[in-house]
mmCIF file of N, CA and C in Angstrom:
data_model
loop_
_atom_site.group_PDB
_atom_site.id
_atom_site.type_symbol
_atom_site.label_atom_id
_atom_site.label_comp_id
_atom_site.label_asym_id
_atom_site.label_seq_id
_atom_site.Cartn_x
_atom_site.Cartn_y
_atom_site.Cartn_z
ATOM 1 N N MET A 1 0.456 2.042 17.089
ATOM 2 C CA MET A 1 0.447 1.886 15.657
ATOM 3 C C MET A 1 -0.827 2.562 15.148
ATOM 4 N N TRP A 2 -0.678 3.643 14.367
ATOM 5 C CA TRP A 2 -1.815 4.433 13.890
ATOM 6 C C TRP A 2 -2.176 4.067 12.456
ATOM 7 N N PHE A 3 -3.478 4.103 12.168
ATOM 8 C CA PHE A 3 -3.991 3.848 10.822
ATOM 9 C C PHE A 3 -4.992 4.940 10.472
ATOM 10 N N ASP A 4 -4.991 5.364 9.219
ATOM 11 C CA ASP A 4 -6.040 6.252 8.733
ATOM 12 C C ASP A 4 -6.335 5.873 7.290
ATOM 13 N N HIS A 5 -7.434 6.409 6.771
ATOM 14 C CA HIS A 5 -7.918 6.032 5.440
ATOM 15 C C HIS A 5 -8.492 7.268 4.762
ATOM 16 N N TYR A 6 -8.293 7.371 3.470
ATOM 17 C CA TYR A 6 -8.744 8.558 2.729
ATOM 18 C C TYR A 6 -10.262 8.699 2.689
ATOM 19 N N ASP A 7 -11.021 7.616 2.918
ATOM 20 C CA ASP A 7 -12.483 7.688 2.867
ATOM 21 C C ASP A 7 -13.117 8.176 4.172
ATOM 22 N N THR A 8 -12.314 8.347 5.208
ATOM 23 C CA THR A 8 -12.875 8.751 6.495
ATOM 24 C C THR A 8 -11.874 9.610 7.249
ATOM 25 N N ASP A 9 -12.376 10.443 8.158
ATOM 26 C CA ASP A 9 -11.469 11.241 8.975
ATOM 27 C C ASP A 9 -11.236 10.588 10.340
ATOM 28 N N TRP A 10 -11.641 9.335 10.498
ATOM 29 C CA TRP A 10 -11.387 8.577 11.713
ATOM 30 C C TRP A 10 -9.978 7.995 11.683
ATOM 31 N N GLU A 11 -9.334 7.978 12.866
ATOM 32 C CA GLU A 11 -8.038 7.325 13.021
ATOM 33 C C GLU A 11 -8.215 6.126 13.946
ATOM 34 N N ILE A 12 -7.428 5.104 13.710
ATOM 35 C CA ILE A 12 -7.465 3.920 14.558
ATOM 36 C C ILE A 12 -6.074 3.702 15.123
ATOM 37 N N ASN A 13 -6.011 3.493 16.438
ATOM 38 C CA ASN A 13 -4.746 3.250 17.125
ATOM 39 C C ASN A 13 -4.773 1.830 17.680
ATOM 40 N N LEU A 14 -3.819 1.011 17.258
ATOM 41 C CA LEU A 14 -3.721 -0.371 17.712
ATOM 42 C C LEU A 14 -2.619 -0.469 18.760
ATOM 43 N N LEU A 15 -2.979 -1.020 19.919
ATOM 44 C CA LEU A 15 -2.051 -1.182 21.030
ATOM 45 C C LEU A 15 -1.966 -2.654 21.408
ATOM 46 N N ALA A 16 -0.851 -3.050 22.019
ATOM 47 C CA ALA A 16 -0.727 -4.385 22.594
ATOM 48 C C ALA A 16 -0.722 -4.227 24.106
ATOM 49 N N PHE A 17 -1.164 -5.246 24.831
ATOM 50 C CA PHE A 17 -1.132 -5.191 26.284
ATOM 51 C C PHE A 17 0.307 -5.019 26.755
ATOM 52 N N ASP A 18 0.525 -4.186 27.759
ATOM 53 C CA ASP A 18 1.873 -3.896 28.257
ATOM 54 C C ASP A 18 2.628 -5.143 28.691
ATOM 55 N N GLU A 19 1.929 -6.111 29.270
ATOM 56 C CA GLU A 19 2.618 -7.291 29.773
ATOM 57 C C GLU A 19 3.190 -8.166 28.648
ATOM 58 N N ASP A 20 2.735 -7.962 27.419
ATOM 59 C CA ASP A 20 3.292 -8.718 26.294
ATOM 60 C C ASP A 20 4.720 -8.275 25.995
ATOM 61 N N GLY A 21 5.022 -7.004 26.280
ATOM 62 C CA GLY A 21 6.363 -6.486 26.047
ATOM 63 C C GLY A 21 6.749 -6.415 24.584
ATOM 64 N N ARG A 22 5.789 -6.477 23.689
ATOM 65 C CA ARG A 22 6.068 -6.425 22.249
ATOM 66 C C ARG A 22 5.245 -5.327 21.615
ATOM 67 N N ARG A 23 5.742 -4.832 20.497
ATOM 68 C CA ARG A 23 5.023 -3.777 19.777
ATOM 69 C C ARG A 23 3.887 -4.400 18.973
ATOM 70 N N PRO A 24 2.783 -3.665 18.786
ATOM 71 C CA PRO A 24 1.659 -4.218 18.027
ATOM 72 C C PRO A 24 2.038 -4.594 16.600
ATOM 73 N N GLU A 25 2.937 -3.846 15.978
ATOM 74 C CA GLU A 25 3.311 -4.164 14.596
ATOM 75 C C GLU A 25 4.102 -5.467 14.494
ATOM 76 N N ASP A 26 4.638 -5.964 15.624
ATOM 77 C CA ASP A 26 5.302 -7.266 15.641
ATOM 78 C C ASP A 26 4.298 -8.406 15.749
ATOM 79 N N LEU A 27 3.101 -8.097 16.210
ATOM 80 C CA LEU A 27 2.099 -9.122 16.496
ATOM 81 C C LEU A 27 0.947 -9.172 15.495
ATOM 82 N N PHE A 28 0.603 -8.013 14.923
ATOM 83 C CA PHE A 28 -0.621 -7.918 14.125
ATOM 84 C C PHE A 28 -0.393 -7.204 12.793
ATOM 85 N N ASP A 29 -1.232 -7.529 11.839
ATOM 86 C CA ASP A 29 -1.350 -6.767 10.599
ATOM 87 C C ASP A 29 -2.695 -6.059 10.645
ATOM 88 N N GLY A 30 -2.698 -4.787 10.312
ATOM 89 C CA GLY A 30 -3.938 -4.030 10.280
ATOM 90 C C GLY A 30 -4.016 -3.283 8.968
ATOM 91 N N PHE A 31 -5.202 -3.243 8.384
ATOM 92 C CA PHE A 31 -5.339 -2.544 7.106
ATOM 93 C C PHE A 31 -6.753 -2.006 6.924
ATOM 94 N N TYR A 32 -6.808 -0.848 6.296
ATOM 95 C CA TYR A 32 -8.047 -0.208 5.875
ATOM 96 C C TYR A 32 -8.281 -0.547 4.405
ATOM 97 N N ARG A 33 -9.526 -0.609 4.023
ATOM 98 C CA ARG A 33 -9.885 -0.713 2.611
ATOM 99 C C ARG A 33 -11.299 -0.185 2.448
ATOM 100 N N THR A 34 -11.639 0.177 1.246
ATOM 101 C CA THR A 34 -13.006 0.576 0.949
ATOM 102 C C THR A 34 -13.802 -0.695 0.695
ATOM 103 N N ALA A 35 -14.971 -0.813 1.308
ATOM 104 C CA ALA A 35 -15.793 -2.016 1.182
ATOM 105 C C ALA A 35 -17.250 -1.622 0.976
ATOM 106 N N HIS A 36 -18.053 -2.589 0.593
ATOM 107 C CA HIS A 36 -19.501 -2.402 0.462
ATOM 108 C C HIS A 36 -20.176 -3.362 1.431
ATOM 109 N N ARG A 37 -20.842 -2.805 2.428
ATOM 110 C CA ARG A 37 -21.566 -3.590 3.418
ATOM 111 C C ARG A 37 -22.910 -2.933 3.654
ATOM 112 N N GLU A 38 -23.885 -3.755 3.967
ATOM 113 C CA GLU A 38 -25.238 -3.266 4.236
ATOM 114 C C GLU A 38 -25.748 -2.403 3.087
ATOM 115 N N GLY A 39 -25.317 -2.718 1.862
ATOM 116 C CA GLY A 39 -25.758 -1.998 0.677
ATOM 117 C C GLY A 39 -25.144 -0.627 0.497
ATOM 118 N N ARG A 40 -24.084 -0.327 1.287
ATOM 119 C CA ARG A 40 -23.459 0.988 1.207
ATOM 120 C C ARG A 40 -21.942 0.846 1.208
ATOM 121 N N GLU A 41 -21.288 1.893 0.730
ATOM 122 C CA GLU A 41 -19.833 1.939 0.774
ATOM 123 C C GLU A 41 -19.382 2.381 2.162
ATOM 124 N N CYS A 42 -18.271 1.813 2.625
ATOM 125 C CA CYS A 42 -17.739 2.195 3.932
ATOM 126 C C CYS A 42 -16.225 2.015 3.938
ATOM 127 N N ALA A 43 -15.583 2.592 4.933
ATOM 128 C CA ALA A 43 -14.166 2.340 5.187
ATOM 129 C C ALA A 43 -14.135 1.174 6.174
ATOM 130 N N GLN A 44 -13.466 0.095 5.807
ATOM 131 C CA GLN A 44 -13.441 -1.102 6.648
ATOM 132 C C GLN A 44 -12.018 -1.344 7.137
ATOM 133 N N PHE A 45 -11.874 -1.525 8.444
ATOM 134 C CA PHE A 45 -10.575 -1.765 9.052
ATOM 135 C C PHE A 45 -10.554 -3.174 9.622
ATOM 136 N N THR A 46 -9.472 -3.922 9.351
ATOM 137 C CA THR A 46 -9.349 -5.306 9.772
ATOM 138 C C THR A 46 -8.022 -5.506 10.490
ATOM 139 N N ILE A 47 -8.040 -6.304 11.568
ATOM 140 C CA ILE A 47 -6.820 -6.700 12.267
ATOM 141 C C ILE A 47 -6.731 -8.218 12.252
ATOM 142 N N MET A 48 -5.539 -8.713 11.887
ATOM 143 C CA MET A 48 -5.271 -10.147 11.881
ATOM 144 C C MET A 48 -3.940 -10.400 12.590
ATOM 145 N N PRO A 49 -3.852 -11.451 13.418
ATOM 146 C CA PRO A 49 -2.564 -11.802 14.006
ATOM 147 C C PRO A 49 -1.604 -12.247 12.910
ATOM 148 N N LYS A 50 -0.335 -11.943 13.058
ATOM 149 C CA LYS A 50 0.651 -12.313 12.048
ATOM 150 C C LYS A 50 0.784 -13.825 11.891
ATOM 151 N N ASN A 51 0.453 -14.596 12.922
ATOM 152 C CA ASN A 51 0.615 -16.044 12.863
ATOM 153 C C ASN A 51 -0.670 -16.781 12.510
ATOM 154 N N SER A 52 -1.645 -16.078 11.940
ATOM 155 C CA SER A 52 -2.954 -16.681 11.710
ATOM 156 C C SER A 52 -3.697 -15.983 10.580
ATOM 157 N N ASN A 53 -4.694 -16.667 10.022
ATOM 158 C CA ASN A 53 -5.606 -16.066 9.049
ATOM 159 C C ASN A 53 -6.894 -15.611 9.710
ATOM 160 N N LEU A 54 -6.935 -15.658 11.024
ATOM 161 C CA LEU A 54 -8.117 -15.290 11.781
ATOM 162 C C LEU A 54 -8.271 -13.773 11.851
ATOM 163 N N CYS A 55 -9.439 -13.287 11.546
ATOM 164 C CA CYS A 55 -9.744 -11.855 11.694
ATOM 165 C C CYS A 55 -10.253 -11.652 13.113
ATOM 166 N N ILE A 56 -9.525 -10.843 13.913
ATOM 167 C CA ILE A 56 -9.960 -10.658 15.294
ATOM 168 C C ILE A 56 -10.741 -9.361 15.498
ATOM 169 N N VAL A 57 -10.600 -8.415 14.571
ATOM 170 C CA VAL A 57 -11.363 -7.166 14.647
ATOM 171 C C VAL A 57 -11.716 -6.720 13.232
ATOM 172 N N GLN A 58 -12.968 -6.304 13.066
ATOM 173 C CA GLN A 58 -13.362 -5.660 11.818
ATOM 174 C C GLN A 58 -14.280 -4.494 12.182
ATOM 175 N N ILE A 59 -13.868 -3.299 11.763
ATOM 176 C CA ILE A 59 -14.611 -2.075 12.041
ATOM 177 C C ILE A 59 -15.034 -1.463 10.715
ATOM 178 N N ARG A 60 -16.305 -1.095 10.621
ATOM 179 C CA ARG A 60 -16.808 -0.446 9.409
ATOM 180 C C ARG A 60 -17.293 0.951 9.779
ATOM 181 N N ILE A 61 -16.777 1.935 9.051
ATOM 182 C CA ILE A 61 -17.160 3.328 9.288
ATOM 183 C C ILE A 61 -17.898 3.823 8.052
ATOM 184 N N PHE A 62 -19.173 4.171 8.234
ATOM 185 C CA PHE A 62 -20.016 4.606 7.126
ATOM 186 C C PHE A 62 -20.005 6.128 7.028
ATOM 187 N N PRO A 63 -20.253 6.674 5.837
ATOM 188 C CA PRO A 63 -20.235 8.130 5.645
ATOM 189 C C PRO A 63 -21.199 8.892 6.558
ATOM 190 N N ASP A 64 -22.302 8.259 6.964
ATOM 191 C CA ASP A 64 -23.272 8.947 7.827
ATOM 192 C C ASP A 64 -22.871 8.928 9.311
ATOM 193 N N GLY A 65 -21.683 8.377 9.624
ATOM 194 C CA GLY A 65 -21.203 8.344 11.000
ATOM 195 C C GLY A 65 -21.482 7.048 11.729
ATOM 196 N N LYS A 66 -22.261 6.157 11.123
ATOM 197 C CA LYS A 66 -22.528 4.866 11.744
ATOM 198 C C LYS A 66 -21.242 4.042 11.770
ATOM 199 N N ILE A 67 -20.986 3.379 12.895
ATOM 200 C CA ILE A 67 -19.825 2.506 13.039
ATOM 201 C C ILE A 67 -20.322 1.145 13.494
ATOM 202 N N THR A 68 -19.894 0.089 12.823
ATOM 203 C CA THR A 68 -20.190 -1.265 13.276
ATOM 204 C C THR A 68 -18.871 -1.949 13.602
ATOM 205 N N ILE A 69 -18.886 -2.786 14.638
ATOM 206 C CA ILE A 69 -17.675 -3.460 15.090
ATOM 207 C C ILE A 69 -17.981 -4.932 15.324
ATOM 208 N N GLU A 70 -17.105 -5.782 14.795
ATOM 209 C CA GLU A 70 -17.136 -7.204 15.094
ATOM 210 C C GLU A 70 -15.759 -7.550 15.620
ATOM 211 N N SER A 71 -15.704 -8.211 16.785
ATOM 212 C CA SER A 71 -14.398 -8.508 17.348
ATOM 213 C C SER A 71 -14.441 -9.756 18.214
ATOM 214 N N HIS A 72 -13.261 -10.308 18.443
ATOM 215 C CA HIS A 72 -13.086 -11.406 19.372
ATOM 216 C C HIS A 72 -13.382 -10.868 20.770
ATOM 217 N N PRO A 73 -13.973 -11.658 21.662
ATOM 218 C CA PRO A 73 -14.338 -11.140 22.985
ATOM 219 C C PRO A 73 -13.171 -10.600 23.813
ATOM 220 N N SER A 74 -11.951 -11.009 23.552
ATOM 221 C CA SER A 74 -10.821 -10.565 24.371
ATOM 222 C C SER A 74 -10.171 -9.279 23.866
ATOM 223 N N VAL A 75 -10.732 -8.679 22.843
ATOM 224 C CA VAL A 75 -10.220 -7.422 22.300
ATOM 225 C C VAL A 75 -10.980 -6.277 22.975
ATOM 226 N N PHE A 76 -10.247 -5.244 23.396
ATOM 227 C CA PHE A 76 -10.870 -4.092 24.039
ATOM 228 C C PHE A 76 -10.864 -2.923 23.067
ATOM 229 N N ILE A 77 -12.045 -2.328 22.871
ATOM 230 C CA ILE A 77 -12.192 -1.241 21.906
ATOM 231 C C ILE A 77 -12.821 -0.043 22.604
ATOM 232 N N ARG A 78 -12.209 1.113 22.404
ATOM 233 C CA ARG A 78 -12.731 2.358 22.974
ATOM 234 C C ARG A 78 -12.903 3.356 21.839
ATOM 235 N N ILE A 79 -14.082 3.938 21.727
ATOM 236 C CA ILE A 79 -14.354 4.936 20.699
ATOM 237 C C ILE A 79 -14.333 6.317 21.335
ATOM 238 N N LEU A 80 -13.484 7.190 20.822
ATOM 239 C CA LEU A 80 -13.406 8.577 21.276
ATOM 240 C C LEU A 80 -14.121 9.427 20.227
ATOM 241 N N TRP A 81 -15.427 9.585 20.381
ATOM 242 C CA TRP A 81 -16.263 10.238 19.370
ATOM 243 C C TRP A 81 -15.798 11.664 19.095
ATOM 244 N N ASN A 82 -15.453 12.424 20.131
ATOM 245 C CA ASN A 82 -15.092 13.830 19.931
ATOM 246 C C ASN A 82 -13.768 13.991 19.180
ATOM 247 N N LYS A 83 -12.872 13.009 19.263
ATOM 248 C CA LYS A 83 -11.591 13.067 18.552
ATOM 249 C C LYS A 83 -11.599 12.258 17.259
ATOM 250 N N LYS A 84 -12.697 11.534 17.026
ATOM 251 C CA LYS A 84 -12.813 10.628 15.879
ATOM 252 C C LYS A 84 -11.642 9.646 15.858
ATOM 253 N N GLN A 85 -11.450 9.006 17.013
ATOM 254 C CA GLN A 85 -10.406 8.002 17.162
ATOM 255 C C GLN A 85 -10.998 6.731 17.759
ATOM 256 N N ILE A 86 -10.458 5.609 17.324
ATOM 257 C CA ILE A 86 -10.828 4.310 17.872
ATOM 258 C C ILE A 86 -9.555 3.680 18.406
ATOM 259 N N MET A 87 -9.566 3.322 19.695
ATOM 260 C CA MET A 87 -8.414 2.711 20.345
ATOM 261 C C MET A 87 -8.698 1.221 20.513
ATOM 262 N N ILE A 88 -7.811 0.377 20.005
ATOM 263 C CA ILE A 88 -7.979 -1.077 20.084
ATOM 264 C C ILE A 88 -6.792 -1.651 20.839
ATOM 265 N N THR A 89 -7.067 -2.470 21.857
ATOM 266 C CA THR A 89 -6.009 -3.139 22.604
ATOM 267 C C THR A 89 -6.201 -4.635 22.466
ATOM 268 N N CYS A 90 -5.130 -5.330 22.040
ATOM 269 C CA CYS A 90 -5.172 -6.772 21.811
ATOM 270 C C CYS A 90 -3.991 -7.433 22.509
ATOM 271 N N ALA A 91 -4.161 -8.687 22.880
ATOM 272 C CA ALA A 91 -3.064 -9.484 23.416
ATOM 273 C C ALA A 91 -2.458 -10.314 22.294
ATOM 274 N N GLU A 92 -1.247 -10.761 22.507
ATOM 275 C CA GLU A 92 -0.588 -11.623 21.530
ATOM 276 C C GLU A 92 -1.371 -12.928 21.390
ATOM 277 N N TRP A 93 -1.509 -13.393 20.150
ATOM 278 C CA TRP A 93 -2.242 -14.636 19.879
ATOM 279 C C TRP A 93 -1.294 -15.816 19.911
ATOM 280 N N GLU A 94 -1.761 -16.912 20.466
ATOM 281 C CA GLU A 94 -0.975 -18.145 20.509
ATOM 282 C C GLU A 94 -1.707 -19.205 19.712
ATOM 283 N N ASP A 95 -1.045 -19.749 18.703
ATOM 284 C CA ASP A 95 -1.643 -20.789 17.867
ATOM 285 C C ASP A 95 -1.460 -22.129 18.563
ATOM 286 N N THR A 96 -2.567 -22.768 18.925
ATOM 287 C CA THR A 96 -2.513 -24.059 19.601
ATOM 288 C C THR A 96 -3.173 -25.141 18.759
ATOM 289 N N GLY A 97 -2.986 -25.084 17.462
ATOM 290 C CA GLY A 97 -3.608 -26.064 16.579
ATOM 291 C C GLY A 97 -4.841 -25.497 15.940
ATOM 292 N N ASP A 98 -5.978 -26.147 16.218
ATOM 293 C CA ASP A 98 -7.215 -25.702 15.572
ATOM 294 C C ASP A 98 -7.962 -24.648 16.387
ATOM 295 N N ARG A 99 -7.436 -24.252 17.553
ATOM 296 C CA ARG A 99 -8.083 -23.228 18.369
ATOM 297 C C ARG A 99 -7.067 -22.143 18.700
ATOM 298 N N PHE A 100 -7.553 -20.967 18.985
ATOM 299 C CA PHE A 100 -6.689 -19.843 19.311
ATOM 300 C C PHE A 100 -7.002 -19.341 20.701
ATOM 301 N N TYR A 101 -5.976 -19.123 21.486
ATOM 302 C CA TYR A 101 -6.112 -18.633 22.845
ATOM 303 C C TYR A 101 -5.275 -17.393 23.019
ATOM 304 N N ILE A 102 -5.680 -16.543 23.955
ATOM 305 C CA ILE A 102 -4.822 -15.434 24.340
ATOM 306 C C ILE A 102 -4.654 -15.476 25.843
#
């Protein structure tokens, strides 16, 4: 599942673990938006599981090339600087009440 945004030439590819047997678009919502962080404008990308309001990944791409990432520890992120691509791999989220496990 590919995402891009008019404020940046970076692309983000969201993948699900193969053993889940499901497509990422069945499990997650991902969206880009323009945001203001650290006193500057940036392209901000967020991933949320479809069954939760929990944000599991937030990536901010600044015009000067700086990238900041906040994510759940079980999310794997690979940055391909030469291709300006970010690859994110997530497992399906299971809602177990007040805590979330993968």
